[in-house]
XYZ file of C-alpha atoms in Angstrom:
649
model
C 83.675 103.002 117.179
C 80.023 104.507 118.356
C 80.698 102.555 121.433
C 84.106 104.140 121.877
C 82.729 107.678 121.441
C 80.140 107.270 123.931
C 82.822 105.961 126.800
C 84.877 108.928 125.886
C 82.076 111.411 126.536
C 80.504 110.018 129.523
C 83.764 109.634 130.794
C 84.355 113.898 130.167
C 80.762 114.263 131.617
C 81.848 112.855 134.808
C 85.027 114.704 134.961
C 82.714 117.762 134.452
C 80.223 116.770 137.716
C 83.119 115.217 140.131
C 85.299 117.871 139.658
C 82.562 120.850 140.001
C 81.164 119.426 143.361
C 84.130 119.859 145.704
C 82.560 123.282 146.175
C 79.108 122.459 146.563
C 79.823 120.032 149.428
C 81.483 122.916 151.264
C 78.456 125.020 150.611
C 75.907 122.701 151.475
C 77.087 121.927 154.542
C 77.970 125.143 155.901
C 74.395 126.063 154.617
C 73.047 123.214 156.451
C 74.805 123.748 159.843
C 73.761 127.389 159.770
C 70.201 126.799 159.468
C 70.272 124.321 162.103
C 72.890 125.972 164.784
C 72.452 129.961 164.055
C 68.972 130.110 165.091
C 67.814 129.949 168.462
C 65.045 126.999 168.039
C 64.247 124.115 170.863
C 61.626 122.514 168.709
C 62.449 119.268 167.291
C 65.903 120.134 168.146
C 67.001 116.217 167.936
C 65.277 115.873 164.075
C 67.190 118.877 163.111
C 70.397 117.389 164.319
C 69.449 114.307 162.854
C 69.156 115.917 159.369
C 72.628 117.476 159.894
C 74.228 114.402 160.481
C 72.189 112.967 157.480
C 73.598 115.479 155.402
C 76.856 115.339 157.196
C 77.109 111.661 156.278
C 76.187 111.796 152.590
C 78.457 114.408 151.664
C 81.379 112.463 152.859
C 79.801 109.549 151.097
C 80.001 111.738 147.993
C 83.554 113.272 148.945
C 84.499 109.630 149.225
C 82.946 108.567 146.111
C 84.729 111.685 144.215
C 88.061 110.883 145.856
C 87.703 107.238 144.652
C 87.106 109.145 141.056
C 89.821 111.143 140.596
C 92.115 108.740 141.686
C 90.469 106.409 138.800
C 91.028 108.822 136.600
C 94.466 109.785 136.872
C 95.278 105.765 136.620
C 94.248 106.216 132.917
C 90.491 104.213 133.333
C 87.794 105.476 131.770
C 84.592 105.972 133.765
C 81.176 104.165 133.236
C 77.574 104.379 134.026
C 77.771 102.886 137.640
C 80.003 106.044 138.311
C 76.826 108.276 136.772
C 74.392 106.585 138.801
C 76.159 106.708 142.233
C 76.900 110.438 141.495
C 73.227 110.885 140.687
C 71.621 109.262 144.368
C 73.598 111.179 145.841
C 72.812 114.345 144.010
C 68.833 113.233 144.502
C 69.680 111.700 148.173
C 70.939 115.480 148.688
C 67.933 117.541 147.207
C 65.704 115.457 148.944
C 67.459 115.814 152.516
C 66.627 120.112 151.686
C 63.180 119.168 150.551
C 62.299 117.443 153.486
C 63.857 120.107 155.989
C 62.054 122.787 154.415
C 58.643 120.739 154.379
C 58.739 119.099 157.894
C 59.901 122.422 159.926
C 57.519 124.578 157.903
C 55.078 124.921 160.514
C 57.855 125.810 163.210
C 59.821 128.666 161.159
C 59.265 132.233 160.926
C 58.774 134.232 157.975
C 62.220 134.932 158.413
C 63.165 131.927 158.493
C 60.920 130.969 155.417
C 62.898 133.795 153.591
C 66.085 132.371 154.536
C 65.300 128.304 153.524
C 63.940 129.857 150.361
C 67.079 131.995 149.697
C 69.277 128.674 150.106
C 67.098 126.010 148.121
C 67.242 129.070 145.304
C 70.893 129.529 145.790
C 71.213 126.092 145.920
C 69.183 125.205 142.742
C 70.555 128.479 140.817
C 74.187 126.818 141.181
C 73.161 123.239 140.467
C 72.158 124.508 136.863
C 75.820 125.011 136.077
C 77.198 122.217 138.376
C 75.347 120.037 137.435
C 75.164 120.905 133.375
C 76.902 117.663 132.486
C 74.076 115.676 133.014
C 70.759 116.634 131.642
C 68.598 114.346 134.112
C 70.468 115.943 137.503
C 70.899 119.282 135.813
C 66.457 119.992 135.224
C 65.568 117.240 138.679
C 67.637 118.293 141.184
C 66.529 122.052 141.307
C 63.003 121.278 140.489
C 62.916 118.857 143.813
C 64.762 121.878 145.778
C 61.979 124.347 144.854
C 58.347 122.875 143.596
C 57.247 120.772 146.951
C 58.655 123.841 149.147
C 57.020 126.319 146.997
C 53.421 124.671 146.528
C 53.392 124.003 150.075
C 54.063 128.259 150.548
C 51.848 129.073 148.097
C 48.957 126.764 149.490
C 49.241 128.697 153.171
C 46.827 131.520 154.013
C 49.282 133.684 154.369
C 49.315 136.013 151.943
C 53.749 136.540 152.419
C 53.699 132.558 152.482
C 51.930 132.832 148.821
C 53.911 135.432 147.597
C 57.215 133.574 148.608
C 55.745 130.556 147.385
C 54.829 131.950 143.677
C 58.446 133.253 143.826
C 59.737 130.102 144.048
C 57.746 128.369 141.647
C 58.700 131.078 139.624
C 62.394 130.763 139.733
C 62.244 126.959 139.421
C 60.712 127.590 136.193
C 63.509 130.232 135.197
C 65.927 127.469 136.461
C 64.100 124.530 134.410
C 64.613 126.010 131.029
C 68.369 127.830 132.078
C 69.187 124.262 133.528
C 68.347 122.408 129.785
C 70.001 125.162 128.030
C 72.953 125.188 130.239
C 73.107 120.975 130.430
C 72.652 121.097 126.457
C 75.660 123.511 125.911
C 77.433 121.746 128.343
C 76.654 118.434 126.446
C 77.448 119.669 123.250
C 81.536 121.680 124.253
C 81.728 117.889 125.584
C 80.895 116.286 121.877
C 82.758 119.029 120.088
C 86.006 119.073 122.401
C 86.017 115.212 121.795
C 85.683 115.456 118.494
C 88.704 118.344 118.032
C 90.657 115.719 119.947
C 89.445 113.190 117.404
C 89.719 115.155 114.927
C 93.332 116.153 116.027
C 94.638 112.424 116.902
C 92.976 111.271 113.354
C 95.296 114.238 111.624
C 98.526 112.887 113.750
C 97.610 109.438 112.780
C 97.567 110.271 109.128
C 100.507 112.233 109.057
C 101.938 109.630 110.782
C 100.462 107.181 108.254
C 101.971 108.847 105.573
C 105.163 109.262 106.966
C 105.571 105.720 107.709
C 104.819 104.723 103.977
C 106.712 107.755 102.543
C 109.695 106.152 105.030
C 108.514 102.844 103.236
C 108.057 103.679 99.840
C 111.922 105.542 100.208
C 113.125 103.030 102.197
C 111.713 99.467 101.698
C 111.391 96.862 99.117
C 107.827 97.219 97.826
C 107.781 93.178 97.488
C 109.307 91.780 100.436
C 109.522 94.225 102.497
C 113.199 94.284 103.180
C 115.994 97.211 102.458
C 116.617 98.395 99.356
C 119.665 99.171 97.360
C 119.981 102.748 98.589
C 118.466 102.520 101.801
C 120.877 99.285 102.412
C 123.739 101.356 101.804
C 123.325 104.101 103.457
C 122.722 101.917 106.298
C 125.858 99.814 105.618
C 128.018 103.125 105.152
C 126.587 104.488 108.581
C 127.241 100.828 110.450
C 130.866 100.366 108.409
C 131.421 104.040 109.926
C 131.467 103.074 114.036
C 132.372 99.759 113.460
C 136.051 99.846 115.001
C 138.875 98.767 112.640
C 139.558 95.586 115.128
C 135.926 94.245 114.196
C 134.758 92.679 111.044
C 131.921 92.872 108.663
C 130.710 90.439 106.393
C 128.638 91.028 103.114
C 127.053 87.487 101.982
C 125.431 88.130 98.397
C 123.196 85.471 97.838
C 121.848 84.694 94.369
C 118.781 82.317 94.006
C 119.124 79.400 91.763
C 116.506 77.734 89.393
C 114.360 80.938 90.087
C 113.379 81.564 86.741
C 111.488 78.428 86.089
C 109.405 78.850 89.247
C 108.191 82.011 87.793
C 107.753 80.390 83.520
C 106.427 77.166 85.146
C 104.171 78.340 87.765
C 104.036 82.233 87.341
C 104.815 85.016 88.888
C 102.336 85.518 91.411
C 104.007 81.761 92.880
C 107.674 83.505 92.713
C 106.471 87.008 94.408
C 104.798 84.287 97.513
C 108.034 82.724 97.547
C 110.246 85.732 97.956
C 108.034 87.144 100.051
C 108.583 83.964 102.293
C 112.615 83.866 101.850
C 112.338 87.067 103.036
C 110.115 86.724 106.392
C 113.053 83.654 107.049
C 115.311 85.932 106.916
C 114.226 88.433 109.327
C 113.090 86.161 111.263
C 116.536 84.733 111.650
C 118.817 87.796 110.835
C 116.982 91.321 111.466
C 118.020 91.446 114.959
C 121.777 91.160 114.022
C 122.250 91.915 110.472
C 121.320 94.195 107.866
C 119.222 92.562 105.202
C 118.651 93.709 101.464
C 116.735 92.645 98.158
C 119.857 93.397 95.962
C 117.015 93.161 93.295
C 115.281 90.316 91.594
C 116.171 87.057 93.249
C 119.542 88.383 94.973
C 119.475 89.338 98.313
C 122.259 90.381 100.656
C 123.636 90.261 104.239
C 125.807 92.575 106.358
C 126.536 90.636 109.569
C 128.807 91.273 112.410
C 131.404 88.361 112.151
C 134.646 87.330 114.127
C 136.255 85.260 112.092
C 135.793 82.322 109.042
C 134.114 79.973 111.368
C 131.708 82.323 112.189
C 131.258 83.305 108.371
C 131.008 79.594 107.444
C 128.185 79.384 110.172
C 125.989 82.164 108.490
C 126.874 80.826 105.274
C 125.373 77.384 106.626
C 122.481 79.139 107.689
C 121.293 81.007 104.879
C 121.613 77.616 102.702
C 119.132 75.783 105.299
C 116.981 78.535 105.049
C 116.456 78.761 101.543
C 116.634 74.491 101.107
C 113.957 73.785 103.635
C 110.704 73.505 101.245
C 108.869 76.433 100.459
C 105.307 75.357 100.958
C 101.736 77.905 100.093
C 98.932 77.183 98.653
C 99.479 73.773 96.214
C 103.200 74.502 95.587
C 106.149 73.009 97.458
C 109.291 74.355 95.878
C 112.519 73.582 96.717
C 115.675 76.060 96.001
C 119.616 76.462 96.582
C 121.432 79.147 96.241
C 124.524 80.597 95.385
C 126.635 82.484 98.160
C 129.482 84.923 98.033
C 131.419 86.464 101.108
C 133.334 89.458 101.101
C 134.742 90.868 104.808
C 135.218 94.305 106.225
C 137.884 95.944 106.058
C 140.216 92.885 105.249
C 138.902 93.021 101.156
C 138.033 96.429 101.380
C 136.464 99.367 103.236
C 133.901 100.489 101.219
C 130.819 99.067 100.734
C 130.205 99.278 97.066
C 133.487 97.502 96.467
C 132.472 94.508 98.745
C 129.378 94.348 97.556
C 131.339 94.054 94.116
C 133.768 91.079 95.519
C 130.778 88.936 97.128
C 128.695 89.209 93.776
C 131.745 88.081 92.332
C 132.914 85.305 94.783
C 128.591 84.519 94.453
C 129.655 84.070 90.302
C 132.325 81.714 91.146
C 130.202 79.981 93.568
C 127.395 79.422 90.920
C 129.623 77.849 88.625
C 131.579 75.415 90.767
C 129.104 74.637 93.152
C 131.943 72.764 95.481
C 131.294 74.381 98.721
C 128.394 76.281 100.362
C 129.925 79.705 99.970
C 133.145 81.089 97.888
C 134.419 83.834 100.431
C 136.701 86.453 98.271
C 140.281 86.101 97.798
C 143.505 87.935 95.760
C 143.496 84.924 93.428
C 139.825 85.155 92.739
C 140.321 88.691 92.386
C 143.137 88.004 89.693
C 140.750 85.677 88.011
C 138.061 88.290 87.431
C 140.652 90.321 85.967
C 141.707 87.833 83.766
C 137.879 86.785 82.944
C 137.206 90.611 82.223
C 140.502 90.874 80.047
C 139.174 87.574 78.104
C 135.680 88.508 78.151
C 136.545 91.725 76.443
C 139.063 89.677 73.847
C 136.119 87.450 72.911
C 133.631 90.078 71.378
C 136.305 90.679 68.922
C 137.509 86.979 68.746
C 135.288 86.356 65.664
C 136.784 88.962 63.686
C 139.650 88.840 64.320
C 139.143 85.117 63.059
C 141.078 83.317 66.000
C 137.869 81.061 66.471
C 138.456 77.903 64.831
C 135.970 74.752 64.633
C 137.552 71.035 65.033
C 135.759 67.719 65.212
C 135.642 64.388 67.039
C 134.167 61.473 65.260
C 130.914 59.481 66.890
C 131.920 55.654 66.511
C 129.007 53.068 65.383
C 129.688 50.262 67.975
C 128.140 47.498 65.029
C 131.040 48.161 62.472
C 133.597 50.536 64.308
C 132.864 53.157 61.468
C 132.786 57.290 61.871
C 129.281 58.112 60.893
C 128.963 61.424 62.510
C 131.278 64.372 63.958
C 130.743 66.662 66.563
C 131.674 70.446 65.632
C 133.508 71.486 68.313
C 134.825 75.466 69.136
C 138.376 76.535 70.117
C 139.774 80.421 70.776
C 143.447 80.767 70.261
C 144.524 83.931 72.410
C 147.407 85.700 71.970
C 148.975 81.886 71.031
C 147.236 80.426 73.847
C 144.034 77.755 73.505
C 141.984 79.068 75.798
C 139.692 75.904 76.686
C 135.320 76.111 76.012
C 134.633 75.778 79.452
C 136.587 78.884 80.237
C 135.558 81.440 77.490
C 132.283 80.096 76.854
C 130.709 80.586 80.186
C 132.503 83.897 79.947
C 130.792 84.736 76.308
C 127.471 83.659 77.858
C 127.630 86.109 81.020
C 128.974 88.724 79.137
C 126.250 88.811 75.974
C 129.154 87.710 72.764
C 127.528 83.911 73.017
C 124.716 85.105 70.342
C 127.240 86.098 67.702
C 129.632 83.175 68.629
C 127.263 81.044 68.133
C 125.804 81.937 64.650
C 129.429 81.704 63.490
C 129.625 78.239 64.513
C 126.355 77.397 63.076
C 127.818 78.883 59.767
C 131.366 77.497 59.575
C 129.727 74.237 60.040
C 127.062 74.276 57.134
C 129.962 76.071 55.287
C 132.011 72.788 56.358
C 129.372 70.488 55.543
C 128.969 72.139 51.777
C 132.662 71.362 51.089
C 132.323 67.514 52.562
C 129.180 67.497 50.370
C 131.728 68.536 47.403
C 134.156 66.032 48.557
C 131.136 63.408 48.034
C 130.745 62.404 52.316
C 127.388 62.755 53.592
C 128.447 62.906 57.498
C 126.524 64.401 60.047
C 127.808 67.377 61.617
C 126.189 67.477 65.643
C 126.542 71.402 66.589
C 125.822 72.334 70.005
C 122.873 75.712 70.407
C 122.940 77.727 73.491
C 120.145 78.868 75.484
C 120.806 82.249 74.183
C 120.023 81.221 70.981
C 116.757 79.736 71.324
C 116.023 82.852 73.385
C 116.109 84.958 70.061
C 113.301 84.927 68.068
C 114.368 85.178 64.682
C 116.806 82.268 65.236
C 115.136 79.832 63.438
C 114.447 82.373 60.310
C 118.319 82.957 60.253
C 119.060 79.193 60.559
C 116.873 78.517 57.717
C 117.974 81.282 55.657
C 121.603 79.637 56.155
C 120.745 76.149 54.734
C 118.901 78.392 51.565
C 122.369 80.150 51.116
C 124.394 77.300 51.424
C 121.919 75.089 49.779
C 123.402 71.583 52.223
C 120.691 68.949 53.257
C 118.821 69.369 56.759
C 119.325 65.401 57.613
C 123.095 65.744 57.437
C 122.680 68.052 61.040
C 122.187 67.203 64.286
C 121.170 70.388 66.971
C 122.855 69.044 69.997
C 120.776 71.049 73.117
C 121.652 70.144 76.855
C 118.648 69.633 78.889
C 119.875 73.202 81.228
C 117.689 75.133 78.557
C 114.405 74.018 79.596
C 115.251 75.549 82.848
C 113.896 79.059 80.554
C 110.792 79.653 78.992
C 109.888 76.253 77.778
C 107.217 76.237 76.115
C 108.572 79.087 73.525
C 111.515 76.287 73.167
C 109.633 73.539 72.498
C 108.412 75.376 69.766
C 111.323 76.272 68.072
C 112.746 72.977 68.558
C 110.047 71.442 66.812
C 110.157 74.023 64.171
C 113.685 72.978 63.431
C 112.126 69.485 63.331
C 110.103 70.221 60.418
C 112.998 71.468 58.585
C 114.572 68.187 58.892
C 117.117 68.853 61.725
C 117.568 65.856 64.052
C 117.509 66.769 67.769
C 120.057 65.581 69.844
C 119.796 65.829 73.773
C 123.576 66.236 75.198
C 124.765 65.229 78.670
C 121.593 63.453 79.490
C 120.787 63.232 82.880
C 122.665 65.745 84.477
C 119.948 68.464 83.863
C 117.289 70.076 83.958
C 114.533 67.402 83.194
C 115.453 64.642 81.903
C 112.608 62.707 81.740
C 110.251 65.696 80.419
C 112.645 66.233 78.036
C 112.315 62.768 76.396
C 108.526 63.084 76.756
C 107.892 66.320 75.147
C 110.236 65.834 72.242
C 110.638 63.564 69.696
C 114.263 63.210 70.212
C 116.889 61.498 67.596
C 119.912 60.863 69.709
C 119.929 60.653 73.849
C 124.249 61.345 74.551
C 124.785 60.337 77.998
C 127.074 62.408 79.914
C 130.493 61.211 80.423
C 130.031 60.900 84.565
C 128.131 58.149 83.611
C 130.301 56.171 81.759
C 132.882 56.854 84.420
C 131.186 55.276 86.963
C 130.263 51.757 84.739
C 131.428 49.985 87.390
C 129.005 51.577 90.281
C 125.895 52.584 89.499
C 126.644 54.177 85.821
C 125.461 50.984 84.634
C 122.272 50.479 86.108
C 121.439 54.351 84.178
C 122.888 53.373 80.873
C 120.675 50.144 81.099
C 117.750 52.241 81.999
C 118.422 54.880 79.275
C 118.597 51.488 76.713
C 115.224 50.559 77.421
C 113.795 53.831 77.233
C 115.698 53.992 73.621
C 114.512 50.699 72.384
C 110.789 51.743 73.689
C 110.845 55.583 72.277
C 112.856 54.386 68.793
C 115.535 56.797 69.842
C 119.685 56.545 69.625
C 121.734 56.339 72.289
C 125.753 57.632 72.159
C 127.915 57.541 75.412
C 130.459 60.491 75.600
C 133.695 60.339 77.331
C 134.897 56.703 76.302
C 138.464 56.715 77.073
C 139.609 52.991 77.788
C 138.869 49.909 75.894
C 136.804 48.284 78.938
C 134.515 51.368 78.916
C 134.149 50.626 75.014
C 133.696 47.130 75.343
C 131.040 47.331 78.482
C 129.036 50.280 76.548
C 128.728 47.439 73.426
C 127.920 45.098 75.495
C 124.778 47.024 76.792
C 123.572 47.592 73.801
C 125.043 51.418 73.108
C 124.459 52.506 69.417
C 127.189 55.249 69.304
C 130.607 56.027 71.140
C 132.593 59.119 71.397
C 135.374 59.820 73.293
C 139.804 59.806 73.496
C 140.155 56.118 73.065
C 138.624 56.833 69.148
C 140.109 60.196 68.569
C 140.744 63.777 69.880
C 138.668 66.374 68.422
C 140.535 67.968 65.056
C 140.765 69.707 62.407
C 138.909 68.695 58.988
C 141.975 67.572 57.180
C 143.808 65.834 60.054
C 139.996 63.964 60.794
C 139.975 62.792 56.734
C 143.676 61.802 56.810
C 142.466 59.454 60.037
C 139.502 58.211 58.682
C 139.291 58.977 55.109
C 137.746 54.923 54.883
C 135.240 55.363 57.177
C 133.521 58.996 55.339
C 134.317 56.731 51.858
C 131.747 53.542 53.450
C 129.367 55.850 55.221
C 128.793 58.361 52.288
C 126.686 55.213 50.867
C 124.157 56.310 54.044
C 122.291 59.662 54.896
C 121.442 58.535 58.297
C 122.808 57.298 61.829
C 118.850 56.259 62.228
């Protein structure tokens, strides 16, 4: 920065002495051709015309050197010292070339003629002490070399008008000495201040600027990534939606990140604000020039593009899933992602923004729960299936009391004897005299915040269920399924236990049936209550093994009673479903842990699961799930023989 400074103001100083000499060349030379063609003089006629041209010559070389300058200058460069220095010989070179004529054709001149040198080396040296105020060296040396040899030479004659001219002039060089160092200081210093107003002024633009820019920012921008945010992305959207003609199309792609949670539980938050922050620099890097691009807010992002047609919208759609599936690699982590991607298209769905940003989210929900294709783009029938999700998802909160939930159960064959020793509680909504099936309303009761209460009803109709078997003298256990949502509260293992103390039934007669999806959430608290529930004598089941989140951790970090494996599995016996059952096996025989295959539907898949070794077997070829009384009636012998046992163990 000093070094800056000092260009600036040695570049101002030489504006100051290039531009102020024009003049003086002028002067000087008319000067000099007076003295040496007005008077009448023959003696050393050829030296004084030989100092003319002298001076002749260097102030062209000057006038040259200034031209040369200002042309410099008005390119924009800055100038430097070897532009001080050449300016200086020739200021010297010129002072000298004076000296010298007064000295050497001192003996030939009059006292006239003394007068008249004396009058121009003092005019001379008078103006230098302004013209030359921009640099101190030139501005006290130049006049001094004018006026001290000339004037000690006068004052050392025996004339007594030579001395008196002489003590004039040393005189007046002294006036000029200290008026030169005061003028070349003042000079100096309007330089310094000038530059620093200008400083001063282009620091105050640059902070307003500054502050502009992160006002702009702060209004504007995503704090995180960087990237438009809500309102700036609509306003945006609303002004592009405005002059895009009605023959061209816009597409919204709302894109949802999945598995994002655990990469901030697992590895923190600091990893999953890198990791945005990197999604997001892909995305401009492949979309800004084109597209509009916003963080919707946590892990959703969206995209306005300009699109033609669905080939074009499948193409983006493409890209965005590379994007986010290539690994994201920092530091120690590399984390891989998918997403989930909903379209919605301007103005075929609609012509205002909010609403198509409120048919991708939704095509993005149907997208995350299917997870057929790349992208869902938005439809009438989707948008009659919202509707009818909304209508259901409103009928559900009040499902439980208006008691059209119902509980039924399908039995968990031992493969040794053929004998029910467990059931599976299983939920069913009748609605408006229609079953509604789980994996419609349950999904729905998740999303929508009724799964809590839903699911502390089931856990209580089944204890209430397994009182009255108690009463009825079975001893079967009961497997209930627990959501995420559950575990997520924390009282739900106070309000479990307070259920077995009101209904006073035996912990060993339950199974908790978890699917490994909810150790995609904060696992660690969920371990804990798990193991909680443990204690109390609940046995852990872990359902649809394989297909989720962990499987392996999941086996390692809990003491697990029953392994189910998921029905794909068993439909694929004759591929590779058996090489995973026999795998599973082993793991069971090693970890003392039971093993029940869901889904059996055909007496080959029965007999193939036995023959591997399979403890358990649940499925259609046994029984449909159903209601208490129809499940007694069907195997009233098998409750009678197993009420002997308390455990499937």
């Amino acid at each position: 920065m000093r070094s800056c400074n000092h260009k600036v103001e040695l570049n101002d100083r030489l504006e100051f002495l290039y531009r102020s000499s024009y003049a003086g060349f002028l002067i000087m030379l008319a000067a000099a051709s007076g003295l040496v063609f007005w008077f009448d003089s023959t003696s050393h006629a050829y030296v004084r015309l030989g100092w003319w041209v002298a001076v002749l010559l260097l102030m062209l070389w000057r006038l040259f050197h200034s031209y040369t300058w200002c042309v410099k200058s008005k390119q924009g460069e800055l100038g430097t010292s070897s532009d001080l220095l050449r300016f200086r010989i020739g200021a010297l070179l010129t002072a000298s070339l004076w000296a010298f004529y007064c000295i050497y054709f001192y003996s030939d001149s009059d006292l006239y003629q003394l007068c008249i040198s004396m009058v121009i080396v003092a005019t001379l040296a008078g103006g230098a002490s302004t013209v030359l105020s921009g640099d101190l060296l030139l501005a006290i040396l130049y006049p001094q070399i004018l006026l001290v040899p000339y004037s000690l030479l006068l004052t050392s004659s025996s004339t007594p008008e030579h001395q008196l001219l002489g003590v004039l002039g040393l005189i007046f060089a002294g006036i000029i000495f200290f008026s030169a160092y005061k003028s070349a200081r003042f000079t100096l210093d309007s330089i310094r201040l000038r530059y620093q107003h200008t400083l001063l002024l282009k620091n105050m633009q640059s902070e307003v600027e500054s502050r502009t820019d992160k006002i702009i920012e702060l209004s504007q921008l995503d704090s995180l990534t960087k990237l438009l945010n809500r309102p700036a992305f609509i306003e945006a959207a609303n002004e592009q939606i405005k002059h895009t003609a009605k023959d061209k199309h816009l597409s919204v792609f709302f894109i949802d990140l999945d598995s994002f949670k655990p990469v901030n539980d697992n590895f923190g938050h600091h990893v999953g604000d890198t990791l945005l922050k990197q999604l997001a620099s892909r995305l401009k890097e492949n979309f800004d020039n084109n597209a509009l691009i916003c963080r919707w807010g946590g892990d959703e992002f969206i995209i306005l593009a300009k699109t033609t047609n669905k080939k074009q919208v499948e193409i983006i759609a493409n890209k965005i899933n590379t994007l986010i599936e290539s690994t994201f690699i920092f530091d120690e982590y590399k984390i891989d992602l998918n997403a989930s991607i909903g379209v919605s298209i301007f103005p075929s769905h609609s012509q205002s923004i909010e609403e198509l940003i409120s048919f991708a989210d939704v095509s993005m929900y149907e997208n995350k729960h299917t997870q057929k294709t790349d992208y869902v783009l938005f439809s009438k029938d989707l948008a009659e299936k919202v509707q009818r999700d909304f209508a259901l998802s409103s009928a559900i909160r009040k499902a439980v009391s208006r008691k059209q939930l119902n509980l039924v159960y399908q039995p968990i064959i031992d493969t040794r004897n053929g004998e029910c020793h467990a059931v599976e509680a299983l939920l069913r909504w009748e609605h408006k005299g229609k079953a509604i099936p789980p994996d419609v309303f349950i999904p729905l009761a998740e999303k929508h915040g009724a799964i809590r209460e839903i699911g502390y009803w089931v856990l209580e109709k089944a204890i209430q269920q397994q009182k009255l078997m108690m009463q009825d003298g079975l001893n079967i256990k009961i497997c209930i399924n627990v959501s995420i949502v559950q575990f997520e509260d924390a009282e739900f293992v106070n309000i479990v236990r307070n259920m077995i103390d009101k209904y006073q039934v035996d912990t060993n007669l339950f199974h908790i049936e978890i699917t490994e999806s909810v150790f995609s959430s904060d696992k660690p608290k969920l371990l804990q209550a798990i193991k909680q529930l443990q204690t109390l004598g609940f046995f852990i089941s872990v359902d649809d093994f394989g297909t989720g989140y962990s499987s392996l951790s999941v086996i390692q970090d809990l003491a697990v009673n029953i392994v189910k494996i998921d029905r794909s599995f068993v439909n694929k016996l004759d591929s590779n479903g058996a090489t995973i059952i026999k795998a599973v096996m082993l793991m069971a025989n090693e970890l003392n842990y039971k093993v029940v295959a869901e889904g059996v539907e055909t007496v080959e898949q029965k007999n193939k699961l036995k023959a591997l070794g399979v403890h358990y077997l649940q499925g259609y070829l046994f029984s449909k799930p159903q209601n208490y009384l129809d499940l007694t009636n069907q195997f009233g012998a098998s409750f009678q023989s197993i009420a002997e046992t308390t455990s499937m163990q």
